[in-house]
Short mmCIF file of C-alpha atoms in Angstrom, two decimals:
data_model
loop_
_atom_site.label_atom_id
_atom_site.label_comp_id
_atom_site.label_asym_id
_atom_site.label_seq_id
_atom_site.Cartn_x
_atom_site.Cartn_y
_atom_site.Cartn_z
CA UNK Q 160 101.91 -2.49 42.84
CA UNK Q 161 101.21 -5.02 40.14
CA UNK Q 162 103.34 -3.56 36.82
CA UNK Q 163 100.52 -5.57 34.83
CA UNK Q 164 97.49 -3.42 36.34
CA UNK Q 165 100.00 -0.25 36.00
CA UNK Q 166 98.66 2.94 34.45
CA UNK Q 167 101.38 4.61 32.15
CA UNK Q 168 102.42 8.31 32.00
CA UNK Q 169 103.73 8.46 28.80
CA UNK Q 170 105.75 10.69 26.44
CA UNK Q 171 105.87 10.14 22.85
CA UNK Q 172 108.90 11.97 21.08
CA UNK Q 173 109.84 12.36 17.57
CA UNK Q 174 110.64 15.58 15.04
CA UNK Q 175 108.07 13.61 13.03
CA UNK Q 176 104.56 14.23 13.50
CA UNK Q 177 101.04 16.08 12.60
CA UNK Q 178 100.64 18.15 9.89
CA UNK Q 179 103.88 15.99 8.42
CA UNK Q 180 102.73 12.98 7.14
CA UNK Q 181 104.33 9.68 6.81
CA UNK Q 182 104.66 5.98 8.49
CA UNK Q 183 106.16 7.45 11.83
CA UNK Q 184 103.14 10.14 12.60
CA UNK Q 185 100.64 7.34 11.98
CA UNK Q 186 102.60 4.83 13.87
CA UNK Q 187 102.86 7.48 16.70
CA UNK Q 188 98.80 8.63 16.67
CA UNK Q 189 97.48 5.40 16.35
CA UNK Q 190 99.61 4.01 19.27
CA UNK Q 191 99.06 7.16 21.29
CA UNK Q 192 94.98 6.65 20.79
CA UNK Q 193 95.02 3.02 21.78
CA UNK Q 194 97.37 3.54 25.20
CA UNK Q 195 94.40 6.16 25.70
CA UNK Q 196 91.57 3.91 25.10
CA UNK Q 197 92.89 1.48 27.41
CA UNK Q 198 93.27 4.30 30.21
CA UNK Q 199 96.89 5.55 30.00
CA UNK Q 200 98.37 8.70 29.67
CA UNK Q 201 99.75 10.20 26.47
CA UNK Q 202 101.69 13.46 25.47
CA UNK Q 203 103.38 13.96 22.33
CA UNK Q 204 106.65 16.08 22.00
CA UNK Q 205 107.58 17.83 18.72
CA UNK Q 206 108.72 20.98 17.22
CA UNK Q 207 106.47 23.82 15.75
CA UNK Q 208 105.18 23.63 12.22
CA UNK Q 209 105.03 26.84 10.88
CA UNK Q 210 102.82 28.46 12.87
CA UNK Q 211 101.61 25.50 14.53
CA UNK Q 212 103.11 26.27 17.93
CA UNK Q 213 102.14 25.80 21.74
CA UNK Q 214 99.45 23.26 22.63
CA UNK Q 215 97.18 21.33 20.66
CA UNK Q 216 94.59 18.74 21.35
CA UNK Q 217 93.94 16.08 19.44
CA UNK Q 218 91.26 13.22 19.09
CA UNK Q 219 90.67 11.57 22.41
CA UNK Q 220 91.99 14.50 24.41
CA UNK Q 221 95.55 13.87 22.99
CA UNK Q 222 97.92 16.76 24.05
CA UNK Q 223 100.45 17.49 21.79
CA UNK Q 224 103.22 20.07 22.17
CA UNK Q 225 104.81 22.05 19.52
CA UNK Q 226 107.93 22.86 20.97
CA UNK Q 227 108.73 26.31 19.71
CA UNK Q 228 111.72 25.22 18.05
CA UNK Q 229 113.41 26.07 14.41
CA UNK Q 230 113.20 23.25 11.94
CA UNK Q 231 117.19 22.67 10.67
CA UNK Q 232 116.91 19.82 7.95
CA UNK Q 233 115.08 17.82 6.92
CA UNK Q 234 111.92 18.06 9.30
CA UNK Q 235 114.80 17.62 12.28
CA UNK Q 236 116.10 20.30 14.72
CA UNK Q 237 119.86 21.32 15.21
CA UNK Q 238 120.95 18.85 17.53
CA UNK Q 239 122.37 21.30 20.57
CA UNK Q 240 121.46 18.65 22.97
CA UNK Q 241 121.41 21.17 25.36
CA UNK Q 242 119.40 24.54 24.46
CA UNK Q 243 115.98 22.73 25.06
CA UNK Q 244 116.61 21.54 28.39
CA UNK Q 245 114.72 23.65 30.57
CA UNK Q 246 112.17 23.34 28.53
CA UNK Q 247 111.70 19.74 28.05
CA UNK Q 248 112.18 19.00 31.78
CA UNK Q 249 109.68 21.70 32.69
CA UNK Q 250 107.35 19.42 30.44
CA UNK Q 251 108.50 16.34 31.66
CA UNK Q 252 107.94 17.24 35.35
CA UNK Q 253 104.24 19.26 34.38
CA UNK Q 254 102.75 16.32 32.96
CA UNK Q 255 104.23 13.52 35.74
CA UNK Q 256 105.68 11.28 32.79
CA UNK Q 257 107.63 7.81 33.40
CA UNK Q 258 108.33 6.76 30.69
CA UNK Q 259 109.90 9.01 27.36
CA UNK Q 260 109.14 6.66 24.15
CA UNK Q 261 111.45 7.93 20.99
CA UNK Q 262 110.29 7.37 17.37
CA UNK Q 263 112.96 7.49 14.57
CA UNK Q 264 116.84 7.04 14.35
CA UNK Q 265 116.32 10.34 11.83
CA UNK Q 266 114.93 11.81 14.95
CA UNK Q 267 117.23 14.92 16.83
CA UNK Q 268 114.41 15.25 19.31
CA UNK Q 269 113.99 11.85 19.87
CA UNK Q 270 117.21 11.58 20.70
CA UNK Q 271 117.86 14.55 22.99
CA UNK Q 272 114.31 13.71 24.83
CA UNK Q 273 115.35 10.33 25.41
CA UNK Q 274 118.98 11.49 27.43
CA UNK Q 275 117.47 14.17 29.22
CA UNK Q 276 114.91 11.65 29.83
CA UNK Q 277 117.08 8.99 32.19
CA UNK Q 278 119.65 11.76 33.10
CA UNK Q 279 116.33 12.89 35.48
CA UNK Q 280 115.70 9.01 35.94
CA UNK Q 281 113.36 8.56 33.73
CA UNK Q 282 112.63 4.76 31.64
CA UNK Q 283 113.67 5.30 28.26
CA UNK Q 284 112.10 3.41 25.05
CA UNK Q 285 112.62 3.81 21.22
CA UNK Q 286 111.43 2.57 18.29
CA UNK Q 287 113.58 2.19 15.09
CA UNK Q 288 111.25 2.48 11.57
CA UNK Q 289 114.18 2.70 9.37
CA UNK Q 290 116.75 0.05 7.91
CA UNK Q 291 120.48 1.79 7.89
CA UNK Q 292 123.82 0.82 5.68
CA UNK Q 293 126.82 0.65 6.90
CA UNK Q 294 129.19 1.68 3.88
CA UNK Q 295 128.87 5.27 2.90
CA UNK Q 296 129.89 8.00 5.30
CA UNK Q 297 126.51 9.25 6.09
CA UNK Q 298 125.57 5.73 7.18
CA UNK Q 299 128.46 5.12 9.08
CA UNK Q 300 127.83 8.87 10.90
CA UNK Q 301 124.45 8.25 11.95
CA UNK Q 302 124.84 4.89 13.05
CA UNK Q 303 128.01 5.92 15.25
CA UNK Q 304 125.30 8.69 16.45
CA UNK Q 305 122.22 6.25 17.07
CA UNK Q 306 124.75 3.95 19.07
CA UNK Q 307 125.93 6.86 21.20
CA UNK Q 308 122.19 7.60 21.54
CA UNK Q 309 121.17 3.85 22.38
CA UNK Q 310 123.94 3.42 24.82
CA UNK Q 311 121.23 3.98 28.30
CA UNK Q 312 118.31 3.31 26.51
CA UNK Q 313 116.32 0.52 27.97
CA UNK Q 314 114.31 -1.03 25.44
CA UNK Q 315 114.52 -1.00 21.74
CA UNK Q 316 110.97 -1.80 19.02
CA UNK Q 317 112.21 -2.41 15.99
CA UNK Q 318 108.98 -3.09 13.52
CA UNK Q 319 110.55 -6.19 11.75
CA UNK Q 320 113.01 -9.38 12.06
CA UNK Q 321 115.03 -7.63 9.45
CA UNK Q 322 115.04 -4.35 11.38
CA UNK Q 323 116.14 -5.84 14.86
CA UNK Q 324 119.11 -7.38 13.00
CA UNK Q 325 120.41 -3.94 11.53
CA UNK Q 326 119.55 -2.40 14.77
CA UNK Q 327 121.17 -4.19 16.64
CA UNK Q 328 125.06 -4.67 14.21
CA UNK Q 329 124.32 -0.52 13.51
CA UNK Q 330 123.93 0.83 16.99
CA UNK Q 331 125.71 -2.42 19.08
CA UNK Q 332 122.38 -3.01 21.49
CA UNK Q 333 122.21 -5.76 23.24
CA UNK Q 334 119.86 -8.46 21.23
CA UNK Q 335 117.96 -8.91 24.84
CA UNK Q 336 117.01 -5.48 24.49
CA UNK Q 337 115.32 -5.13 21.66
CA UNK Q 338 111.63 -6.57 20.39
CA UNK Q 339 110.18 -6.80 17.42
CA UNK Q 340 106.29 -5.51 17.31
CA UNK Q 341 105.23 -4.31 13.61
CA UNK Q 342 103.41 -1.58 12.73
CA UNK Q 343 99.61 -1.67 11.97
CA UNK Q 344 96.65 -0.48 10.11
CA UNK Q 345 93.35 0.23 10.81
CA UNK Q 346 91.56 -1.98 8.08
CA UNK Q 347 88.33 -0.37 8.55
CA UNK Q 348 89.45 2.72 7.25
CA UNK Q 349 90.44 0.89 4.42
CA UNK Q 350 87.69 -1.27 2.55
CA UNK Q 351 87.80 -2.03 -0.26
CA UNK Q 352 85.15 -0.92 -3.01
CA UNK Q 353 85.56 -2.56 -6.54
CA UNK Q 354 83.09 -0.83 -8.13
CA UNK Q 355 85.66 2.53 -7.87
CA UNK Q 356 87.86 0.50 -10.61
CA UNK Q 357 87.69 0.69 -14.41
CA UNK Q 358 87.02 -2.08 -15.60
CA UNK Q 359 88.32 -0.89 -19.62
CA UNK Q 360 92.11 -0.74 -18.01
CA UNK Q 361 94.24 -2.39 -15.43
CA UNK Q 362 95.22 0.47 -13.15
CA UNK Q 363 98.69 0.31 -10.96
CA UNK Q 364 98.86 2.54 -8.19
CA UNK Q 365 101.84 4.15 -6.40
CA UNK Q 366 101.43 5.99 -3.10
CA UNK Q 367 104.77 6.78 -1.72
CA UNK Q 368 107.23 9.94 -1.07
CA UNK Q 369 109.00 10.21 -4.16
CA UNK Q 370 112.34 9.97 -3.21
CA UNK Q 371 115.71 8.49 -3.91
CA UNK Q 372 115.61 5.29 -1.65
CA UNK Q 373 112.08 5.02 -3.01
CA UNK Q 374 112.82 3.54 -6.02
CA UNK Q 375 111.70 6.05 -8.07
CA UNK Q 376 114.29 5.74 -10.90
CA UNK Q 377 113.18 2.16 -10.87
CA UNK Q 378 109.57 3.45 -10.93
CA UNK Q 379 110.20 5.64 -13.78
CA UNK Q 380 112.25 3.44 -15.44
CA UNK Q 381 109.00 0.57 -15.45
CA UNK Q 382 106.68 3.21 -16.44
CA UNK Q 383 108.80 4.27 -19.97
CA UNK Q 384 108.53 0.29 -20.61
CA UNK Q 385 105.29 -0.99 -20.23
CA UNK Q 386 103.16 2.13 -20.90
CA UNK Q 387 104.45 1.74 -24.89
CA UNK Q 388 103.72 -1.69 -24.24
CA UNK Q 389 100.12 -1.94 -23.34
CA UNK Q 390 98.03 0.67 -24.13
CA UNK Q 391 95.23 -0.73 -21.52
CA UNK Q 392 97.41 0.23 -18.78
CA UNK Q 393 97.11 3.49 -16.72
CA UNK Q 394 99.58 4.61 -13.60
CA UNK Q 395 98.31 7.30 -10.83
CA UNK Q 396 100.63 7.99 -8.79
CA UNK Q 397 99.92 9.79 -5.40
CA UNK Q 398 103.13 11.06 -3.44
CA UNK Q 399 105.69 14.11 -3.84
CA UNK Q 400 109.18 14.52 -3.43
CA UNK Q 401 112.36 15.91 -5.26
CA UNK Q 402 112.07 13.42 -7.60
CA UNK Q 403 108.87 14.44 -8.86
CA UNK Q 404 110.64 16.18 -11.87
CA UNK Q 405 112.07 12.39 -12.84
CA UNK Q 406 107.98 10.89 -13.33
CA UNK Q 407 107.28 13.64 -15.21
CA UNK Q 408 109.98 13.73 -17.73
CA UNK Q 409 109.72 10.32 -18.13
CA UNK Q 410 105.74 10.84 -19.04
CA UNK Q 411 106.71 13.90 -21.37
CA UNK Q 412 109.02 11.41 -23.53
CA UNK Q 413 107.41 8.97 -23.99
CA UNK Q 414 103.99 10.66 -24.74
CA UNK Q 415 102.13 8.89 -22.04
CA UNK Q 416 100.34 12.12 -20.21
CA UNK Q 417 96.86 10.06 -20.21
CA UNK Q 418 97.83 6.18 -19.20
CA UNK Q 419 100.29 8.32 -15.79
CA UNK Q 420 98.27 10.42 -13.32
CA UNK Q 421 100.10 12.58 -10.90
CA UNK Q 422 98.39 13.27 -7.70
CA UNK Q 423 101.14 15.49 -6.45
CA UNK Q 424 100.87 15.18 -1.81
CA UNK Q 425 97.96 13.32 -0.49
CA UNK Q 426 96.43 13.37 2.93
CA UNK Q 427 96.34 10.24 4.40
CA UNK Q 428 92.67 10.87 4.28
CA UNK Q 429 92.60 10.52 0.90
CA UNK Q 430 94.87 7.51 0.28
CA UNK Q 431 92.10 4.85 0.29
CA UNK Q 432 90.25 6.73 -2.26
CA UNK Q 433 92.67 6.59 -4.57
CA UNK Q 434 93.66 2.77 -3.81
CA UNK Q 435 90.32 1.49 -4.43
CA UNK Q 436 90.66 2.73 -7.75
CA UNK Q 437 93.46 0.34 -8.60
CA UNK Q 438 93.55 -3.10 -9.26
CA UNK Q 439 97.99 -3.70 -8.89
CA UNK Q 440 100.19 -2.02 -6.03
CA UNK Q 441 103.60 -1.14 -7.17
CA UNK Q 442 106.14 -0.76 -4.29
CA UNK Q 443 109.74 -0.13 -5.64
CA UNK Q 444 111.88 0.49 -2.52
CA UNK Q 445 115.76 0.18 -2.02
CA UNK Q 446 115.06 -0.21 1.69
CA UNK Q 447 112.14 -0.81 4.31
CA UNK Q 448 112.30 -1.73 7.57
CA UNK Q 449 108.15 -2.40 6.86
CA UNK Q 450 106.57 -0.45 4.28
CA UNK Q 451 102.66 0.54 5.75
CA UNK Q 452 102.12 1.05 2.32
CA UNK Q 453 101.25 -2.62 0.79
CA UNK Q 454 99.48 -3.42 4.02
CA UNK Q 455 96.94 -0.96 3.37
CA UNK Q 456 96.99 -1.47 -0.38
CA UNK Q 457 95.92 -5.32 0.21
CA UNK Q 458 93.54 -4.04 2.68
CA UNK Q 459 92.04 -2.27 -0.20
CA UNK Q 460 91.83 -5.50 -1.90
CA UNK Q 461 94.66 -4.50 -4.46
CA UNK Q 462 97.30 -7.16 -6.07
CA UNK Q 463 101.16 -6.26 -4.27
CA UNK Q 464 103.95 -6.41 -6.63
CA UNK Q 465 106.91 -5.43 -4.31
CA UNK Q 466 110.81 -5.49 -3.98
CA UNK Q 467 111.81 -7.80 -1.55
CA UNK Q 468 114.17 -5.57 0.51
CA UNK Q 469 114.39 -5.16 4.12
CA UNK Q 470 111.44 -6.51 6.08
CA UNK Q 471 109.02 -6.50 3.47
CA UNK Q 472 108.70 -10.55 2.78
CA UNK Q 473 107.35 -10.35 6.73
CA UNK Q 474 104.24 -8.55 5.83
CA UNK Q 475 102.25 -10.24 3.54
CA UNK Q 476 101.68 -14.18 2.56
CA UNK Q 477 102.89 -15.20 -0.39
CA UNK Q 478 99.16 -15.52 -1.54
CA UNK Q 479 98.74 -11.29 -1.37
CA UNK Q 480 101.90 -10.49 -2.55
CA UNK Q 481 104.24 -10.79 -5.94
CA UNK Q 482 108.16 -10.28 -4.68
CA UNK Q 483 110.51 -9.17 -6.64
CA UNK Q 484 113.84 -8.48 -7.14
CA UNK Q 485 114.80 -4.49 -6.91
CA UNK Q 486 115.75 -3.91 -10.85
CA UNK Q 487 113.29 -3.19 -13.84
CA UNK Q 488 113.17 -6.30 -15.49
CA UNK Q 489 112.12 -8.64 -12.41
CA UNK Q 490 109.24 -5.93 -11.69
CA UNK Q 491 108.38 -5.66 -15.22
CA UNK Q 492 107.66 -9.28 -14.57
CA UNK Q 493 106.00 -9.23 -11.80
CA UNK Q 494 103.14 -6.81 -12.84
CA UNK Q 495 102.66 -9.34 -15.90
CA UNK Q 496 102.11 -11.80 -14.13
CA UNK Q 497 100.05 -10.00 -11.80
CA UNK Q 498 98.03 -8.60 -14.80
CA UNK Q 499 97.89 -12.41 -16.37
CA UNK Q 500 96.24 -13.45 -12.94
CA UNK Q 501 93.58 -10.61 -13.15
CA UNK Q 502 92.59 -11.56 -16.55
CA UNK Q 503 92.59 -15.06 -15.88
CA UNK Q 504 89.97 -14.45 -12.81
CA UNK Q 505 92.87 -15.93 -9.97
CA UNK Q 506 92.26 -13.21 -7.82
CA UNK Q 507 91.52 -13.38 -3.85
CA UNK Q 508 87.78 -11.52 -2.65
CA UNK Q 509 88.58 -7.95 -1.67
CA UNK Q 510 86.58 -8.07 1.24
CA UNK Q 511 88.67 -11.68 2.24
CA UNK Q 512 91.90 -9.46 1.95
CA UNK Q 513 90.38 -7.00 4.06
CA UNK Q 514 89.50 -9.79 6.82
CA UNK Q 515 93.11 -11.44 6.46
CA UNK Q 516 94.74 -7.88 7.21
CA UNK Q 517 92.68 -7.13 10.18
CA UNK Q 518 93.40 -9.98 11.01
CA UNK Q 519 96.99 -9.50 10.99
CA UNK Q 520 97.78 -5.68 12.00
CA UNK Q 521 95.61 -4.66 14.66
CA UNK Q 522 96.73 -1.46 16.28
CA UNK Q 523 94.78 -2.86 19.62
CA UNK Q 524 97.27 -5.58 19.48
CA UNK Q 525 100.29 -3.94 18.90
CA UNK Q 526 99.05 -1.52 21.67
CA UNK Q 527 98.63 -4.78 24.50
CA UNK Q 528 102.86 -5.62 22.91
CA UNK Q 529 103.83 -2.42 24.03
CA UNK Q 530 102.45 -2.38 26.94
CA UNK Q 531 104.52 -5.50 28.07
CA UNK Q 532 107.40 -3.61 27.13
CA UNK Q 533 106.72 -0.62 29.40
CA UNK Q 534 106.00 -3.19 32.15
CA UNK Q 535 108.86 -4.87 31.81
CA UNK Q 536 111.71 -1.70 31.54
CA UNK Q 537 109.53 -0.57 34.88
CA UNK Q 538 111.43 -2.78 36.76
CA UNK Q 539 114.57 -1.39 35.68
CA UNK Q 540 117.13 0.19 38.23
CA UNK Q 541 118.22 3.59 37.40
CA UNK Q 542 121.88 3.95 37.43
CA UNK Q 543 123.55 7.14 38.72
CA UNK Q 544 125.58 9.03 36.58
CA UNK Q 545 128.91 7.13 36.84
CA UNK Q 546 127.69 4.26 35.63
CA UNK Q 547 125.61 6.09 32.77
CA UNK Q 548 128.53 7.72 32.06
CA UNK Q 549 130.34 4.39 31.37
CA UNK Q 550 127.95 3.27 29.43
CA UNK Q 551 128.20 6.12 27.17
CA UNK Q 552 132.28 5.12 27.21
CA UNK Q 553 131.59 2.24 25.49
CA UNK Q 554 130.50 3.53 22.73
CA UNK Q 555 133.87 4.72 21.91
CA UNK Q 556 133.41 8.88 21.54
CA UNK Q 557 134.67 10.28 24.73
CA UNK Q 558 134.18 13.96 24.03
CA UNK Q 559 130.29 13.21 23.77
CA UNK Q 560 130.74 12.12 28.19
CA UNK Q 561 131.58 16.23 28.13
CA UNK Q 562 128.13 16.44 26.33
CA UNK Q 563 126.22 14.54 28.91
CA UNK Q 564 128.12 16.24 31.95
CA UNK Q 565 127.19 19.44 30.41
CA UNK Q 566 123.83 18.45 30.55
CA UNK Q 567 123.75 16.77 33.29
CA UNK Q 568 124.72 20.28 35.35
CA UNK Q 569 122.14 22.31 33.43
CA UNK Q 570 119.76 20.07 34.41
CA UNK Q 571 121.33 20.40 38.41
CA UNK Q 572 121.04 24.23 37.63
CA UNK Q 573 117.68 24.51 36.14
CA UNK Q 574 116.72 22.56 39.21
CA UNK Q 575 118.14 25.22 41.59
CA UNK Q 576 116.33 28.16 39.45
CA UNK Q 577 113.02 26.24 38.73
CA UNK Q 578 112.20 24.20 41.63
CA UNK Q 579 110.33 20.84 40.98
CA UNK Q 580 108.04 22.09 43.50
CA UNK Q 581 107.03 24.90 42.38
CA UNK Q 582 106.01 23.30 38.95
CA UNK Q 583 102.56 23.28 38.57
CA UNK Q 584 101.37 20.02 37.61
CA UNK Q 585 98.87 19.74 34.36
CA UNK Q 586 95.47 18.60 34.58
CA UNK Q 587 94.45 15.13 32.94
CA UNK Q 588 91.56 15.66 30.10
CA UNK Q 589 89.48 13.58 30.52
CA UNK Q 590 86.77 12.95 27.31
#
């Protein structure tokens, strides 16, 4: 059969999804809705949230399964590697899937879906939305983890230039193996409206989880500066975290409760309301492999002033976006002269920014890149366990081959209790 003309049966796995909210659940709906729209087949594997467990159907007749599994840390499972194995192959076999597609290096589930995955010869894909160090022991632990992980994997997405690169020196995959396809926004949920903004003030708005590798000491630390500064300037800030308590000390000291807004958690939903009200995007991350967040702030029609870390110069043109370097003083600089241009009328249409984005990031496209990819790993021979076995060698951690031999014979057992045969196979809905 023509791999081109090939409908896919596909399983989309990740600890990271619906209610949670982030860069990795949209990435994950979005591309699940297109592969549906252009007649494949999509499940998504996760654990329970709270009492979200069981089945759930989602727009488009997208079946999602809340594994009935404890959260550990962190939004991520206890990786056992092998307590969930009768359970994900009885999913695995219900719903006829090919190919098991693995969002996250943070991921446990990802991970263990992926193995059990091509140990019952199964293609294996995942995509890496994170940049990774390589200095500090929880850096080095994970990426050891990831590479052991990656060893039989046969394709990698990383969503930037910048991203393939650490991917690939992190967890030792093959360049060959690995593609770079960006994430996307839908720019039609995202137009801009200039009336929403006040035209007395210049209003900066932050939308991001406020955590460490966030910047948010670097946020804080621009907020106690300017706000004393210029009193036409007003902050709302949309986004929780643990270091919540930082943005709002810093507002207690320096007397600024009216010029900083806290919006506390948004929906994503309610994220374009609040960046139409804005005229400057401030983006103060240590690390990003992409950062979905200034796409759909210039989608908005908003001014970027950004760090330059990670993959972030990809994104935008120069034209929609004011890098910086990742320290108060060169952002301090860059919202001046992002304010200057505002006053000075040298601003790009909204509605032109809104074109140039879809444009750009178009989740149908991104969908018709990934599709190549599944194509292309289709033609993959699967290797019997010897050779996966070797593979899993090279990565240097022999006790983990125990691991996968362990699993490998649960899976031979479950097999001789729960016959494939005898596994009902799930109906496709059909809307």
């Amino acid at each position: 059969m023509d791999t081109r003309k090939k409908r896919h049966v596909v399983c989309m796995a990740s600890d990271f999804f619906y209610p949670n909210t982030g860069g990795v659940e949209e990435h994950i709906f979005n591309l699940s809705q297109c592969l549906i729209k252009r007649g494949h087949k999509v499940i998504v594997l996760t654990h329970s949230y709270g009492d979200r467990v069981g089945i759930r159907y989602l727009t488009a007749g997208l079946k999602v399964y809340y594994l009935p599994i404890r959260v550990f840390y962190a939004q991520c499972v206890l990786p056992t590697m092998i307590c969930n194995i009768a359970l994900i192959r009885n999913i695995l076999i219900r719903e006829c899937i090919e190919i098991v597609h693995g969002h996250s290096a943070f991921s446990v589930l990802c991970h263990e879906v992926c193995i059990i995955g091509k140990l019952m010869g199964l293609k294996t894909v995942f995509t890496d939305h994170s940049l990774f160090g390589f200095a500090d022991t929880s850096a080095v632990l994970t990426n050891k983890y990831l590479q052991i992980c990656l060893s039989e994997i046969d394709h990698c997405i990383c969503v930037s230039h910048t991203g393939k690169e650490n991917t690939v020196l992190r967890a030792k995959v093959q360049a060959h193996k690995v593609s770079v396809i960006p994430n996307a926004v839908d720019a039609f949920s995202f137009i801009p409206d200039p009336r929403q903004r006040d035209q007395k003030f210049i209003t900066i708005v932050i939308v991001s989880r406020l955590v460490y590798r966030k910047g948010v000491n670097l946020m804080a630390a621009v907020i106690a500066d300017m706000c004393p500064r210029y009193p036409n300037l007003r902050f709302i800030i949309g986004g929780d975290g643990p270091k919540m308590w930082l943005l709002q000390e810093v507002r207690e000291k320096i007397g600024c409760q009216e010029s900083v807004r806290l919006l506390g958690s948004l929906k994503h939903s309610e994220v374009r309301n609040v960046l139409v009200k804005g005229d400057i995007f401030l983006n103060t991350s240590l690390t990003e492999a992409y950062c979905m967040a200034i796409v759909e702030a210039a989608a908005c029609g908003l001014k970027v002033v950004s760090t330059k870390v990670g993959g972030i110069p990809e994104v935008l043109p120069e034209s929609m976006i004011y890098l910086t370097e990742p320290n108060v003083g060169s952002l301090v600089r860059g919202i001046e002269k992002a304010i200057t241009d505002i006053k000075e009328g040298n601003i790009m249409c909204p509605f032109k920014c809104n074109r140039l984005v879809r444009e750009m990031y178009s989740w149908m496209d991104i969908t018709k890149r990934t599709e190549i990819v599944y194509n292309r790993i289709l033609l993959n021979k699967n290797k019997p366990l010897g050779q996966q076995l070797r593979s899993y060698l090279n990565s240097g951690v022999w006790p983990f081959l125990l691991v996968i031999s362990l699993m490998y014979i649960l899976l031979q057992l479950t097999e001789r209790i729960y016959k494939r045969k005898y596994i009902d196979k799930a109906r496709d809905l059909r809307l």
